[in-house]
Each structure stands twice: as C-alpha cells, then as structure tokens.
XYZ file of C-alpha atoms in Angstrom:
719
model
C 142.673 81.966 43.825
C 144.191 80.927 47.033
C 147.903 80.706 48.038
C 148.180 79.560 50.931
C 151.002 77.285 50.711
C 153.140 79.372 47.938
C 155.025 80.438 50.293
C 157.209 78.180 52.598
C 160.077 78.928 54.680
C 159.376 82.652 52.504
C 156.393 82.976 54.927
C 157.988 81.386 58.285
C 161.035 84.191 57.376
C 158.360 87.574 56.664
C 156.453 86.429 60.218
C 159.724 86.167 61.676
C 160.819 89.688 60.370
C 158.136 91.272 60.930
C 159.108 93.983 63.464
C 156.984 94.297 66.893
C 155.534 98.192 66.354
C 152.744 98.873 67.657
C 149.882 97.146 70.175
C 151.335 98.517 73.498
C 148.610 99.884 74.607
C 146.872 97.168 77.071
C 143.684 98.203 75.236
C 144.394 98.253 71.996
C 146.247 94.526 72.233
C 142.629 93.284 72.892
C 141.674 94.884 68.989
C 140.936 91.696 66.737
C 140.188 94.439 63.346
C 139.831 91.245 61.806
C 136.546 90.999 63.120
C 133.928 91.179 60.111
C 136.683 90.959 57.183
C 134.682 87.948 55.953
C 130.636 87.306 55.376
C 128.857 90.273 55.156
C 131.056 92.888 58.009
C 132.401 94.830 55.424
C 134.787 95.955 57.180
C 137.496 98.355 56.304
C 141.241 96.119 57.226
C 144.031 98.769 57.583
C 145.924 101.270 59.622
C 144.721 104.646 60.361
C 143.875 106.956 63.450
C 140.293 107.641 65.400
C 137.653 109.703 62.850
C 140.604 110.166 60.890
C 140.627 111.200 57.222
C 142.803 108.682 56.348
C 142.335 104.743 55.340
C 145.368 103.496 54.837
C 144.613 100.521 53.377
C 144.627 97.645 50.325
C 142.326 97.483 47.606
C 141.565 94.065 45.521
C 139.625 94.056 43.096
C 135.402 94.425 43.646
C 134.294 90.797 43.128
C 130.839 91.731 43.927
C 128.845 92.742 46.881
C 131.240 91.394 50.337
C 134.085 94.250 49.098
C 132.351 97.272 49.642
C 135.191 98.437 51.709
C 137.804 96.683 48.998
C 138.447 94.120 50.409
C 137.627 90.802 51.696
C 138.658 87.461 54.030
C 138.273 85.344 50.625
C 140.205 87.371 48.100
C 144.383 86.806 47.652
C 145.060 89.362 45.585
C 145.977 93.242 45.983
C 145.451 96.067 43.489
C 146.837 99.172 45.376
C 147.534 100.769 48.897
C 144.191 103.416 48.550
C 144.466 106.148 51.213
C 140.330 106.241 51.903
C 137.588 103.543 52.298
C 134.502 103.477 53.547
C 134.169 100.636 57.051
C 130.756 98.420 56.721
C 128.491 99.846 54.004
C 126.440 98.251 51.598
C 128.195 100.421 48.249
C 131.600 100.455 47.535
C 133.472 103.711 47.668
C 136.823 105.544 47.479
C 139.868 103.971 47.444
C 141.571 107.084 46.177
C 145.595 107.724 45.131
C 146.668 104.142 45.633
C 150.448 103.312 45.108
C 150.981 99.462 44.451
C 155.089 98.034 45.222
C 156.754 95.717 42.705
C 158.910 93.663 41.012
C 158.342 94.132 37.146
C 157.209 97.242 36.281
C 154.524 95.322 34.564
C 152.338 94.172 36.715
C 149.380 95.322 38.046
C 147.967 92.874 40.985
C 149.783 91.587 43.580
C 149.284 87.589 45.109
C 149.069 87.703 48.970
C 148.392 85.512 51.972
C 146.343 86.325 55.081
C 148.967 84.279 56.812
C 151.067 86.971 55.820
C 149.558 89.772 56.968
C 149.481 91.530 60.290
C 146.867 94.181 61.757
C 146.621 96.111 64.714
C 145.368 99.617 65.262
C 147.337 102.025 63.315
C 149.467 99.447 62.377
C 149.470 97.126 58.832
C 151.676 94.825 57.356
C 151.354 92.111 54.424
C 154.400 90.040 53.110
C 153.895 90.165 49.579
C 154.196 87.295 46.806
C 158.108 87.713 45.774
C 158.690 89.303 49.329
C 158.253 92.990 49.545
C 157.438 93.541 52.385
C 154.051 96.807 52.665
C 154.166 99.045 55.703
C 151.378 101.304 56.718
C 150.874 103.638 58.579
C 148.545 106.948 59.280
C 147.839 110.564 61.122
C 144.199 111.981 60.587
C 144.864 113.903 57.197
C 148.302 111.174 55.621
C 149.582 107.971 55.527
C 152.583 106.277 55.814
C 153.841 103.719 53.585
C 157.336 101.022 54.661
C 158.178 98.799 51.758
C 161.570 96.240 52.119
C 162.313 94.887 48.971
C 164.327 91.583 48.702
C 168.085 91.903 49.103
C 168.416 90.656 45.624
C 166.537 92.933 44.172
C 168.392 95.383 42.115
C 165.477 98.350 41.625
C 162.055 97.847 42.696
C 157.918 100.184 40.976
C 156.302 102.304 42.355
C 152.424 101.809 40.350
C 150.594 104.940 41.163
C 147.111 104.590 39.683
C 145.291 107.617 39.579
C 141.887 105.623 37.749
C 141.878 102.875 40.239
C 138.256 102.468 42.867
C 136.598 100.780 44.682
C 132.654 99.476 43.752
C 130.102 102.560 42.542
C 133.305 105.341 41.972
C 135.375 105.992 38.996
C 137.543 108.549 38.127
C 136.344 111.485 36.245
C 139.091 113.855 36.222
C 143.604 113.984 37.062
C 145.608 115.055 37.273
C 149.705 114.536 38.154
C 152.296 116.971 38.807
C 156.573 115.778 39.080
C 157.382 119.456 41.524
C 161.343 117.727 42.370
C 162.695 113.654 42.304
C 161.513 113.346 45.589
C 157.758 114.624 45.083
C 155.345 114.265 43.473
C 151.699 116.419 44.008
C 148.386 115.881 41.351
C 144.808 115.280 41.950
C 142.000 112.762 41.723
C 138.547 113.101 40.290
C 135.562 111.350 40.615
C 132.266 109.973 40.866
C 129.872 107.493 41.880
C 127.989 107.055 45.609
C 129.780 111.091 45.856
C 128.284 112.538 42.822
C 131.650 114.549 42.603
C 134.486 114.203 44.706
C 137.908 115.686 44.665
C 140.435 114.996 46.513
C 144.300 116.278 45.923
C 147.262 114.873 46.890
C 151.273 115.094 47.909
C 153.624 112.837 48.284
C 157.426 112.206 48.961
C 159.549 109.296 48.510
C 162.507 109.291 50.768
C 164.926 108.429 48.212
C 165.050 110.365 44.565
C 163.174 108.426 41.406
C 164.878 106.655 39.074
C 162.927 107.355 35.952
C 159.250 107.798 35.166
C 157.177 106.062 33.182
C 154.407 107.092 31.779
C 151.012 105.132 30.544
C 148.416 106.919 29.189
C 147.019 109.525 32.153
C 146.045 108.000 34.763
C 149.159 106.042 35.529
C 152.700 106.182 36.384
C 155.892 104.112 37.210
C 157.919 104.466 39.510
C 161.916 103.117 39.906
C 163.999 102.960 42.283
C 166.916 101.242 42.965
C 167.338 99.069 45.653
C 169.481 100.282 48.968
C 169.464 98.798 52.382
C 167.138 100.758 54.294
C 163.285 100.793 52.680
C 161.739 102.708 50.698
C 159.283 104.997 52.303
C 156.589 106.927 51.197
C 154.349 109.612 53.214
C 151.154 111.331 51.209
C 149.055 114.250 52.817
C 145.646 114.095 51.395
C 143.484 117.064 51.060
C 139.753 117.361 49.610
C 140.331 121.449 49.082
C 143.796 121.745 47.536
C 147.251 120.474 46.535
C 148.679 122.997 49.201
C 146.463 122.128 51.701
C 147.780 118.494 51.224
C 151.378 119.556 51.575
C 150.220 121.896 55.095
C 148.377 119.045 55.969
C 151.834 116.019 55.611
C 153.521 119.372 56.903
C 151.793 119.258 60.215
C 150.975 115.377 60.655
C 154.170 114.523 58.651
C 157.402 116.167 58.737
C 159.972 113.119 59.424
C 160.913 109.717 57.932
C 160.922 107.952 61.630
C 157.999 105.914 60.703
C 158.038 103.378 64.013
C 157.346 106.693 65.647
C 153.997 107.688 63.686
C 153.251 104.264 64.748
C 153.220 104.133 68.542
C 151.946 107.403 67.615
C 148.648 106.158 66.402
C 148.524 103.412 69.133
C 148.803 106.089 72.009
C 145.107 107.826 70.214
C 143.735 103.866 69.785
C 144.637 103.888 73.585
C 143.233 107.035 74.666
C 139.421 106.524 72.908
C 139.476 103.037 73.982
C 140.260 103.929 76.990
C 137.445 105.883 77.048
C 135.939 102.065 78.746
C 137.425 100.275 81.106
C 134.982 96.946 81.298
C 136.403 93.302 83.743
C 134.831 90.372 83.481
C 133.720 87.827 80.367
C 135.975 86.125 78.529
C 138.293 86.696 76.802
C 136.893 87.262 73.433
C 134.068 89.104 74.666
C 136.419 92.152 75.590
C 137.729 91.673 72.286
C 134.659 91.773 70.914
C 133.997 94.689 73.513
C 136.954 96.712 71.936
C 137.106 95.866 68.630
C 133.713 97.257 68.716
C 134.985 99.903 69.501
C 137.303 100.499 67.172
C 135.408 99.880 64.987
C 132.582 103.048 66.446
C 135.532 105.007 65.633
C 136.193 105.158 61.684
C 133.703 107.197 61.160
C 132.157 110.336 60.875
C 135.930 111.024 59.439
C 137.617 114.539 59.579
C 137.285 116.373 56.538
C 139.252 120.025 57.219
C 142.483 121.142 56.326
C 144.818 121.838 59.098
C 143.721 125.195 58.418
C 140.328 124.706 59.294
C 139.072 124.960 55.195
C 136.962 122.160 53.775
C 135.156 121.567 50.791
C 131.771 121.900 51.934
C 128.359 120.717 50.695
C 127.808 123.029 47.709
C 131.382 122.356 46.165
C 132.671 125.496 47.786
C 135.847 125.780 50.187
C 134.875 127.663 53.315
C 136.792 128.485 55.594
C 136.022 127.562 59.235
C 136.652 127.259 63.008
C 135.690 123.820 64.068
C 136.699 120.412 62.535
C 133.579 119.506 59.741
C 133.278 115.903 59.574
C 132.186 113.214 56.542
C 130.939 110.201 56.212
C 127.657 109.890 57.787
C 126.100 107.014 57.994
C 122.655 108.281 59.883
C 119.776 105.659 58.773
C 122.189 103.218 60.700
C 124.024 105.364 62.978
C 121.765 107.658 64.835
C 119.909 104.192 66.428
C 123.339 103.702 68.359
C 126.819 105.442 66.804
C 125.259 108.613 67.922
C 123.515 108.082 71.314
C 127.592 106.424 72.284
C 129.402 109.030 70.983
C 127.630 111.489 72.729
C 128.239 109.772 75.655
C 132.166 108.703 75.155
C 132.922 111.487 72.799
C 131.743 114.867 74.274
C 133.983 116.598 72.577
C 133.172 116.221 69.319
C 129.407 116.709 69.308
C 129.830 120.745 69.518
C 131.594 120.544 66.218
C 129.581 117.640 64.438
C 126.204 119.680 65.310
C 128.066 122.851 63.392
C 128.928 120.777 60.804
C 125.198 119.424 59.896
C 123.750 122.955 60.439
C 127.079 124.437 57.870
C 125.220 120.982 55.272
C 122.478 122.744 55.802
C 123.167 126.583 55.247
C 125.104 124.752 51.538
C 122.522 122.268 50.497
C 119.161 123.795 51.992
C 119.005 120.348 54.272
C 120.206 118.889 56.814
C 122.546 116.159 55.943
C 120.660 112.288 54.610
C 123.769 109.998 54.173
C 127.335 112.820 53.526
C 130.218 111.147 52.326
C 133.062 113.639 51.170
C 131.679 116.457 50.888
C 128.641 114.999 49.014
C 124.820 114.302 49.389
C 124.082 110.509 48.440
C 120.605 110.256 49.652
C 121.130 106.800 50.446
C 118.012 105.684 53.021
C 114.919 106.931 53.728
C 113.411 109.365 55.865
C 114.874 112.594 57.661
C 117.948 111.049 60.155
C 120.246 114.017 60.514
C 117.025 115.738 62.087
C 116.997 113.273 64.607
C 121.010 113.145 65.335
C 120.808 117.303 66.070
C 118.094 116.852 67.941
C 118.842 114.652 70.469
C 122.198 117.414 70.296
C 119.739 119.682 71.587
C 118.675 117.843 74.719
C 121.589 116.744 75.644
C 122.860 120.236 75.859
C 125.851 119.744 72.688
C 124.027 122.035 70.731
C 122.290 126.215 72.590
C 120.831 127.283 69.403
C 117.944 125.202 69.357
C 116.866 128.094 67.568
C 118.647 127.933 64.327
C 118.321 123.928 65.220
C 114.481 123.357 65.264
C 115.025 125.776 61.779
C 116.701 123.696 60.147
C 114.802 120.589 60.821
C 111.272 122.342 59.027
C 113.498 123.233 56.279
C 114.720 119.328 55.896
C 111.396 118.786 56.603
C 109.075 121.220 54.184
C 110.859 119.619 50.818
C 108.399 118.265 48.327
C 111.613 116.307 47.210
C 111.728 111.990 48.836
C 108.012 111.324 49.414
C 107.573 114.499 51.604
C 105.490 115.827 49.380
C 102.930 113.187 49.019
C 103.377 113.031 53.393
C 102.956 116.704 52.532
C 99.405 116.711 50.905
C 98.004 113.500 52.064
C 99.357 113.398 55.771
C 101.233 110.266 54.785
C 102.406 109.000 51.600
C 100.229 106.360 49.290
C 102.162 103.511 48.342
C 100.874 104.006 44.633
C 101.640 108.044 44.003
C 104.960 107.236 44.768
C 107.072 105.646 42.322
C 110.441 104.690 44.590
C 108.512 102.171 47.172
C 109.322 101.697 49.818
C 106.309 104.163 51.792
C 105.928 102.621 55.035
C 109.991 102.747 55.363
C 110.331 106.072 55.468
C 106.595 107.359 56.570
C 107.455 105.261 60.179
C 111.636 106.789 59.746
C 110.118 110.684 59.370
C 107.024 109.306 61.465
C 110.250 109.147 64.290
C 112.382 112.310 63.303
C 109.360 114.541 63.135
C 109.106 113.216 66.773
C 112.390 113.919 67.915
C 111.914 117.846 66.403
C 108.335 117.526 68.330
C 110.442 117.316 71.803
C 112.655 120.054 70.344
C 110.163 122.102 69.762
C 108.161 121.174 72.933
C 111.486 122.164 75.413
C 112.296 125.238 73.431
C 110.214 126.181 70.070
C 107.199 127.425 69.521
C 103.628 125.754 70.037
C 103.046 126.292 66.494
C 106.982 124.197 66.209
C 105.668 121.812 68.183
C 101.871 121.123 67.173
C 103.198 121.633 63.088
C 105.683 118.260 64.241
C 104.221 116.923 67.092
C 101.200 115.872 64.550
C 103.397 114.698 61.401
C 104.820 112.734 63.878
C 101.578 111.261 64.685
C 101.602 109.788 61.165
C 103.087 106.421 61.625
C 99.026 105.011 62.291
C 97.428 105.247 59.136
C 99.869 102.550 58.219
C 98.696 100.007 60.755
C 96.130 98.214 59.663
C 94.158 96.010 62.964
C 93.053 93.435 61.570
C 96.165 92.290 61.009
C 97.902 93.530 63.315
C 101.320 94.813 60.679
C 102.493 98.391 59.766
C 101.137 97.980 55.302
C 101.248 99.900 52.753
C 98.401 102.523 51.711
C 96.846 103.988 48.540
C 95.407 106.899 47.931
C 92.212 105.495 48.505
C 93.152 104.669 52.286
C 93.047 100.468 51.734
C 95.269 98.633 52.005
C 97.359 97.374 49.120
C 96.936 93.078 48.251
C 98.471 91.373 48.402
C 100.063 91.184 51.162
C 102.612 88.621 53.136
C 104.907 89.669 56.216
C 107.094 87.600 55.496
C 108.159 89.113 51.721
C 110.610 90.882 51.105
C 111.610 92.675 47.231
C 114.378 94.319 47.358
C 113.151 98.277 47.528
C 110.572 97.559 44.998
C 108.122 97.202 47.766
C 106.878 99.007 51.269
C 110.020 98.438 52.905
C 113.537 99.457 52.950
C 115.967 95.669 53.400
C 112.601 94.190 55.101
C 108.954 92.683 55.938
C 106.590 93.884 57.422
C 107.711 91.498 60.744
C 110.343 94.638 61.095
C 108.595 97.246 60.126
C 105.676 97.073 62.427
C 107.817 98.104 65.615
C 109.582 100.650 63.965
C 108.463 102.993 66.134
C 110.347 104.477 68.240
C 109.791 108.329 69.180
C 106.134 106.725 70.902
C 106.060 102.758 72.104
C 102.809 103.462 73.789
C 100.949 104.429 71.443
C 101.746 101.571 68.724
C 101.134 99.396 71.819
C 97.422 101.359 72.428
C 97.238 100.115 68.230
C 96.673 96.923 69.653
C 94.116 97.423 71.482
C 95.970 96.385 74.616
C 99.572 95.702 76.184
C 98.649 91.555 76.337
C 98.252 91.944 72.739
C 101.010 93.932 71.998
C 103.030 91.515 73.977
C 101.728 88.869 71.888
C 102.865 89.936 69.049
C 106.047 90.839 69.706
C 106.857 87.300 71.715
C 105.965 85.712 68.140
C 107.891 88.005 66.263
C 111.134 85.956 68.237
C 109.604 83.254 67.000
C 107.668 82.467 63.787
C 110.140 81.821 60.686
C 108.628 82.497 56.940
C 110.218 82.800 53.589
C 111.499 85.633 52.648
C 111.594 85.674 49.137
C 114.059 85.606 45.782
C 114.307 88.678 45.784
C 115.050 89.589 49.705
C 118.376 91.979 50.820
C 120.466 90.274 51.668
C 120.467 93.171 54.389
C 118.519 91.276 56.150
C 120.390 88.640 58.193
C 120.659 88.021 61.702
C 117.453 86.161 62.453
C 116.041 85.930 65.402
C 112.854 84.419 64.185
C 111.793 87.603 61.534
C 114.515 89.948 64.433
C 116.496 91.218 61.815
C 119.971 91.921 64.106
C 121.668 92.519 60.854
C 120.113 95.430 59.835
C 119.105 98.550 61.708
C 115.361 98.587 62.018
C 115.799 95.912 64.015
C 117.723 97.505 66.540
C 115.448 99.141 69.742
C 113.225 96.015 69.017
C 114.872 93.886 72.430
C 114.335 96.714 74.403
C 110.310 97.921 74.284
C 109.702 95.172 76.903
C 110.964 97.527 78.674
C 108.080 99.886 77.959
C 104.999 97.484 79.061
C 106.820 95.876 82.100
C 108.893 93.402 81.162
C 112.530 93.933 81.055
C 113.347 90.071 81.184
C 112.619 89.654 78.659
C 115.185 92.451 76.978
C 117.904 90.952 79.110
C 117.096 87.108 78.114
C 116.770 88.056 74.554
C 120.327 90.375 74.799
C 122.544 88.246 76.423
C 121.069 85.240 73.037
C 121.856 88.089 70.910
C 125.681 88.535 72.167
C 125.928 84.768 72.149
C 124.733 83.809 68.277
C 125.014 86.961 66.293
C 128.852 88.556 67.384
C 131.910 86.333 67.958
C 135.988 86.764 67.632
C 136.260 86.002 64.226
C 136.782 87.037 60.704
C 132.358 85.862 60.323
C 131.676 87.841 63.680
C 128.898 90.626 62.527
C 125.842 89.344 61.460
C 125.459 92.016 58.879
C 126.677 95.204 57.783
C 129.175 96.668 60.042
C 127.650 100.504 58.779
C 129.864 102.984 60.117
C 130.166 101.677 63.603
C 126.002 101.116 64.174
C 126.459 97.082 64.895
C 129.885 97.690 67.078
C 127.536 100.383 68.860
C 124.751 98.197 69.923
C 126.733 95.538 71.244
C 129.207 98.209 72.922
C 126.187 100.343 74.938
C 124.067 96.370 75.481
C 126.888 95.250 76.595
C 127.701 97.876 79.646
C 123.512 96.931 80.193
C 122.563 100.146 78.842
C 120.405 101.319 75.059
C 119.179 104.571 73.517
C 116.184 103.700 72.658
C 113.730 107.455 71.877
C 115.599 109.186 69.580
C 115.864 112.616 70.936
C 116.493 112.986 74.837
C 118.559 109.789 75.715
C 116.566 107.867 78.418
C 118.778 104.096 78.071
C 116.974 101.406 78.559
C 118.620 99.200 80.645
C 118.887 95.433 80.644
C 121.644 93.340 81.038
C 125.168 93.308 81.569
C 126.995 91.346 80.144
C 130.632 92.574 82.144
C 130.727 92.515 85.828
C 131.310 96.429 85.479
C 132.159 99.452 82.928
C 133.463 102.801 83.109
C 132.872 105.450 81.063
C 134.699 108.555 80.680
C 131.779 110.855 80.335
C 131.475 114.567 80.690
C 133.830 117.187 82.738
C 136.294 114.401 83.009
C 133.573 112.427 84.977
C 133.049 108.367 85.573
C 129.596 106.527 85.171
C 130.337 102.679 85.954
C 128.008 100.081 85.565
C 128.592 97.560 88.002
C 126.371 94.059 87.901
C 127.077 92.117 91.047
C 126.658 87.920 90.680
C 126.552 88.869 87.113
C 127.085 85.283 85.022
C 125.584 83.667 82.084
C 123.416 82.303 83.951
C 122.687 85.564 86.397
C 121.275 87.578 83.563
C 117.880 89.410 85.476
C 118.414 92.349 86.742
C 117.056 91.345 90.953
C 117.566 95.230 92.451
C 119.438 98.078 91.549
C 120.759 101.182 93.154
C 121.515 104.474 91.939
C 125.080 106.301 93.714
C 123.960 104.686 97.146
C 120.400 104.720 96.425
C 118.060 102.303 95.928
C 116.660 102.622 92.473
C 113.293 100.611 91.047
C 113.212 102.457 87.058
C 114.689 100.132 83.770
C 116.123 102.535 82.638
C 118.505 105.500 83.880
C 118.339 109.565 82.812
C 121.496 110.667 79.858
C 121.438 113.358 82.762
C 122.422 110.895 84.851
C 124.400 109.480 83.489
C 126.471 112.522 82.041
C 126.401 113.185 85.187
C 128.620 111.146 86.758
C 128.078 108.167 89.282
C 127.575 104.638 89.965
C 125.018 102.379 88.843
C 124.664 99.386 90.933
C 122.724 95.958 89.001
C 121.999 92.687 90.935
C 121.709 89.558 89.407
C 119.760 86.725 89.298
C 118.860 83.765 87.617
C 115.212 84.059 87.586
C 112.968 87.068 86.062
C 112.204 89.696 89.418
C 109.774 92.260 89.818
C 112.598 94.956 88.428
C 111.192 97.785 86.359
C 107.931 96.443 85.684
C 105.331 98.561 87.993
C 104.137 101.507 85.660
C 105.727 104.017 87.362
C 109.440 103.003 86.480
C 108.817 101.904 82.591
C 110.263 104.361 80.554
C-alpha cells in the first residue's frame, strides 16, 4: 500500500524540521544507502557503523523474497525497528529486539512514506503516519533511538515484540525483566537460518515508564507521558548474556547525547571510506563507488562483547583475546569482498583468520556460511578454505601448519558430497540426492587448489599432492564434445538430456546457474581449463560466445540468474571472474570493453542500482576493485588482473601506512583500453599486478586509449 499523497503539510513540515545531523564528512556525503533497496538488491536500510554487530533499522512484513533484509522500497508499512539485519542475502533472517513507537496502544504497524525518510551512514530517520518522528543511530554493539511525538499527544506507547523476526527467523523462547522504571532486560532465542540463535538485550529509557501491559509472553506495551523533550531509548545487545549486553551498553553508550553518537558514527564511516580516494568519473559514478564501499563494510560483523567473550560455533561461551566475527557469506565473498579487505582493511585480517580457525576447532570444519555463531551450510563448496588460504599466502596468518590442518579436516568429511568425491574422484550426479553436483565439484576443486597453493609453499609434499590431485577433479565434468561442464553419472556417462541454457533451481547439476555460466568456474587453473578446449583459439571462441548467446533459462530457474550479458550473469557470483579470463589468453582489451559495459549497464545511482543481490558486499566489492582497474581471479595469493579503470585515479591506503595509487592517464568513456603501463616509474608490461606490489605501496600508471593495444598480450606478460 502506498501513502505518498496522504501527508500534505505534515510531510513538508517533517522534512523541514529534520535536524542536520550526520553527513559531516567529505565522503559520507557521497554515500546513498538507498541503492539496492529496490529490485532484488536486498540491502540493509538503517543505521550502523563499519563491521558492527548492530544494524538498527525498520522491519517490514515479510512479503516475499525481496524482503530478506526486512525492508524493500515498494513497501510502506513498518512493524518495528529491529537491531540486527542482513544485507543482500537470498534468505531472510534476524530483525531481533524490535521496538515500535505508536500513539494508540493497540497499534502494531505504522504507515510511512519514503519521502519522509532520511538516511546516511550511521543515521536513519522517518516521520511515521500520525506524526512520530523516529531517529536511529548506533555503535558497534548498541543502538540509540530518539522519538519526538506530536505536541498535541498526551502520551505515547512503545511496543516491544520479541516474537518478531524476518524471513525464516522464528522465536523459540524469550523472556523480559523490568529491572527499574527505566531499565528492561531480556533475551530472545530463535531458530531459522541460524538454527540456534541467542540474543540478550539491555534497554534503557530516558524517562520512567508510566505503565506496562503484557500481551502473552512475547509482547509488552510501555506507556510514557509526552513532554517537550524527545523520548530516547538505548539498547545494548550480546550473544553471551544480559550482563554482557549491559556491559556493552555502558562501554559504548553511557550518555544520552544522540547527536554525538551520530557524529561518532559518521567519523567512523569517514575514516573507512578515506581508505580509497578517487578522482574523475561522474558524480553518479562517485556515489556508486562510495556506496559500494559502504555496502562492503556492513559485514563481517563483530560478534563478541567488549570484554572479549563470545558464543562459539558449538554454543559454548569462550573468552577471546581477539575480535570475533560472524556473518560470513563465503561462497559469495571469497571472490572479491575478501580480496578487497586484504588490501584496505589489513588490520582486521588476523582476527578474521583467528575467527575461522576457532570455528574449525568448535564445529570440526572451517565455516561455510556462518551466521550468529551457527553454521548454516548454505551454498556449495568449502569457501572457508579459500579465504584462509588467501590470508596465509598474503602473510596475515603465519601459522600455515594449523591452516593446512584445518583445510584437511574440512575436506575429509563425508558430508555435502565430499564422501562421494573421495570415493569416485568426482561427485556422480545419480548418487547425490541433493543435486548441484557440478557446482559442488567445481567449488571443491577451487578450494583444494587454494589449499594446494599454501601446501606447495609451506606444507609437505604429501599435503601438496593430496590437495593438487583433488583440485584437478574439475576435469571430470568437462564434456569435450559439447564444450560444457556437465553432470556425470557413476558409470562415467554425461547426464542426459542436456540443455546448456536450462536451469532448475536446486534440482539440477548447477547452483543458481546453468552450463553456460558454470563452464568457466575454474578460477584456480585457468590455463588448465584452456587446455580442455584443445587450444586458446577454441577457448576464446567459446568465451566470446558467452557474452552473445541467448536462450531460455526455463520457468524454474533461480531469480539469482540476473544481470545478463548474453549468458554471462553478473547478478550472481559464479560469473564474477569470467570477464578477466581474457587476460590469461592475451586479449585484455576484451576484458576492458566488457568491464566498462558492466559499469554502465549494471550499476547505477538508483533504488534498483544493483543487478542482483548485494550478497553481503560481493556485488559492491566487484565494483570497487574493478573500477580501480584491478580484480583478483585466482582464489589465493593475490594476483590482481588489470582491467579498465573507471576513475582517473584511485589511491588506496594499504598495509603499514603505505598507499598504492592507480592513475589512468587520458582516461575517458572512449579511452577504455590500456596502451602501456609504468609501475613505480618503470615500464611495466604484465596484465596483472601482484599483491606484494600493491601492499608494498607505489604507483601504477596506465596510459589509456580508444583502440586495443599490445599491452599484456605476449605470453610472458600473461598471468
């Protein structure tokens, strides 16, 4: 239901009265958090700080797939303001500890207009129908609300609904204790995507509660007298205990100065956004860039109390001496989001590695898709091995022996097709009842390839042989006759019938894709894939056709297969590296042309500005890296392919206070092809740059032109 025409003078007045908080920084002004709130972006809308546990924002009714974050721009009904949300996922969860201000104590939802919303990094506000002005801000582990009631209202009410969740989330147990006229504490246990989630809260009102009315075990209505001053509410969360929530609140929000919390949140965002300074491009492109950076920093999320305690993957409480994280969408984020983090967030990488190793100790394997201390086992492969291997190869984890042991432990389990892989050397499509065997097999091969890279440098010969041999299992799925990766039966025959365009969500050989997209999922051994085609010429012909061919995906295809250029699907992660494969066969100009096409067609400054789910930062990380002219294809080690920089210059703050700058000379919408390059003033001819060169600081100068050149074409200059 839309209510855009209902407000009249009230809407205009609310917009004029909204205080000028937030957006004091130079770069936070360029962030538009609304990008991706429409279409299928599924992004979070609300107030948070970088990598914080708290994502405080509106909850709407779950009306379908596009409400996975709890919010969609097509809606106009709010049922509460919850303290945790996901951003860009394909499954709905969280929405915990949701408060709703109302003027009628029987009201459980409120209408609003998007024209009455305001949002910037660390701050969200909306004027609700009826005249309550809501403002929200946050720290890492606490949220602050400010509610201004209409002057003619004698009292107002606050509804706390502990049953409220998003999507799959269902409350399993809850409790609330009124500790004083201003303090309420409690807990909420739930099951859903995270099968055993525990959240504890401590909430404090700025003035005493007048009376409390309970509705069953899950809903409480608090009434307050209206005064000249706004009603403030501050809420601390913990996954450990109520005492932990109290301590978090005291440590991070021990005052009632709302504006100072907003200003602090803005400073935190500004500090992180300043890690990359760009020049050039249009105003819209700069907004897309810094909004993309913002979206890459919503998760992973801090998941420990201020004293270091956290809830582990086995449900037990641990005392940590590191920052523990959660919300690891690894099948998505190993491709670009984590490689980006290794460049611009070096200070967090040791703790991410420690988090992953502790998860492995607690649950017997590295994380697959970890959420609030729970393994969801969502998606296919062993992406935790890939991220951990990359951290080892880049020097962020020096205990390679422990890392290799964790990879072996994860690889040698019987679950999720691994037992079949160990027995047959591939995953037979007629023996795995859960389907998706090609996708599983290819992802496992990538993970094993990453582990082999680590074992080759730091491990034993037997470790290396084990991982390398398994990494070559991708070859078993390749049909030389058709030129596609296909499902293979236990007798070694390809599954029939076969249609390379057809996709049946979760009931065929691929995961959210088809044979056209999955044939290229060999990012750890691109030259090995080329050899399967018989020659570079045949490989290139097939790759060229990917971006041209059109066909019917079928009625049962996943909606994730989006952002199509031919059959290249930029809206979903398995396609994200494919454009850069041209660098491996000496045709980087094709990479340049396609990268620019993706920039112009599939990212924009608008509500529907993403061509697919944000996927916890991956869609945006692709843009951030690619628009700087770099992209990591190989899963471990950090060779960044050179593409086509969108901006005239991009300067990154990297390890140990150094900077690395990419300068695109004579750059323009027409001059998209690299003509020549210099690295730190010396002629540079390779079509990639190593992590050590980027992390070591320096300048990469790229001379741009409007025609393809010989740059990066010779075999010695290819990755």
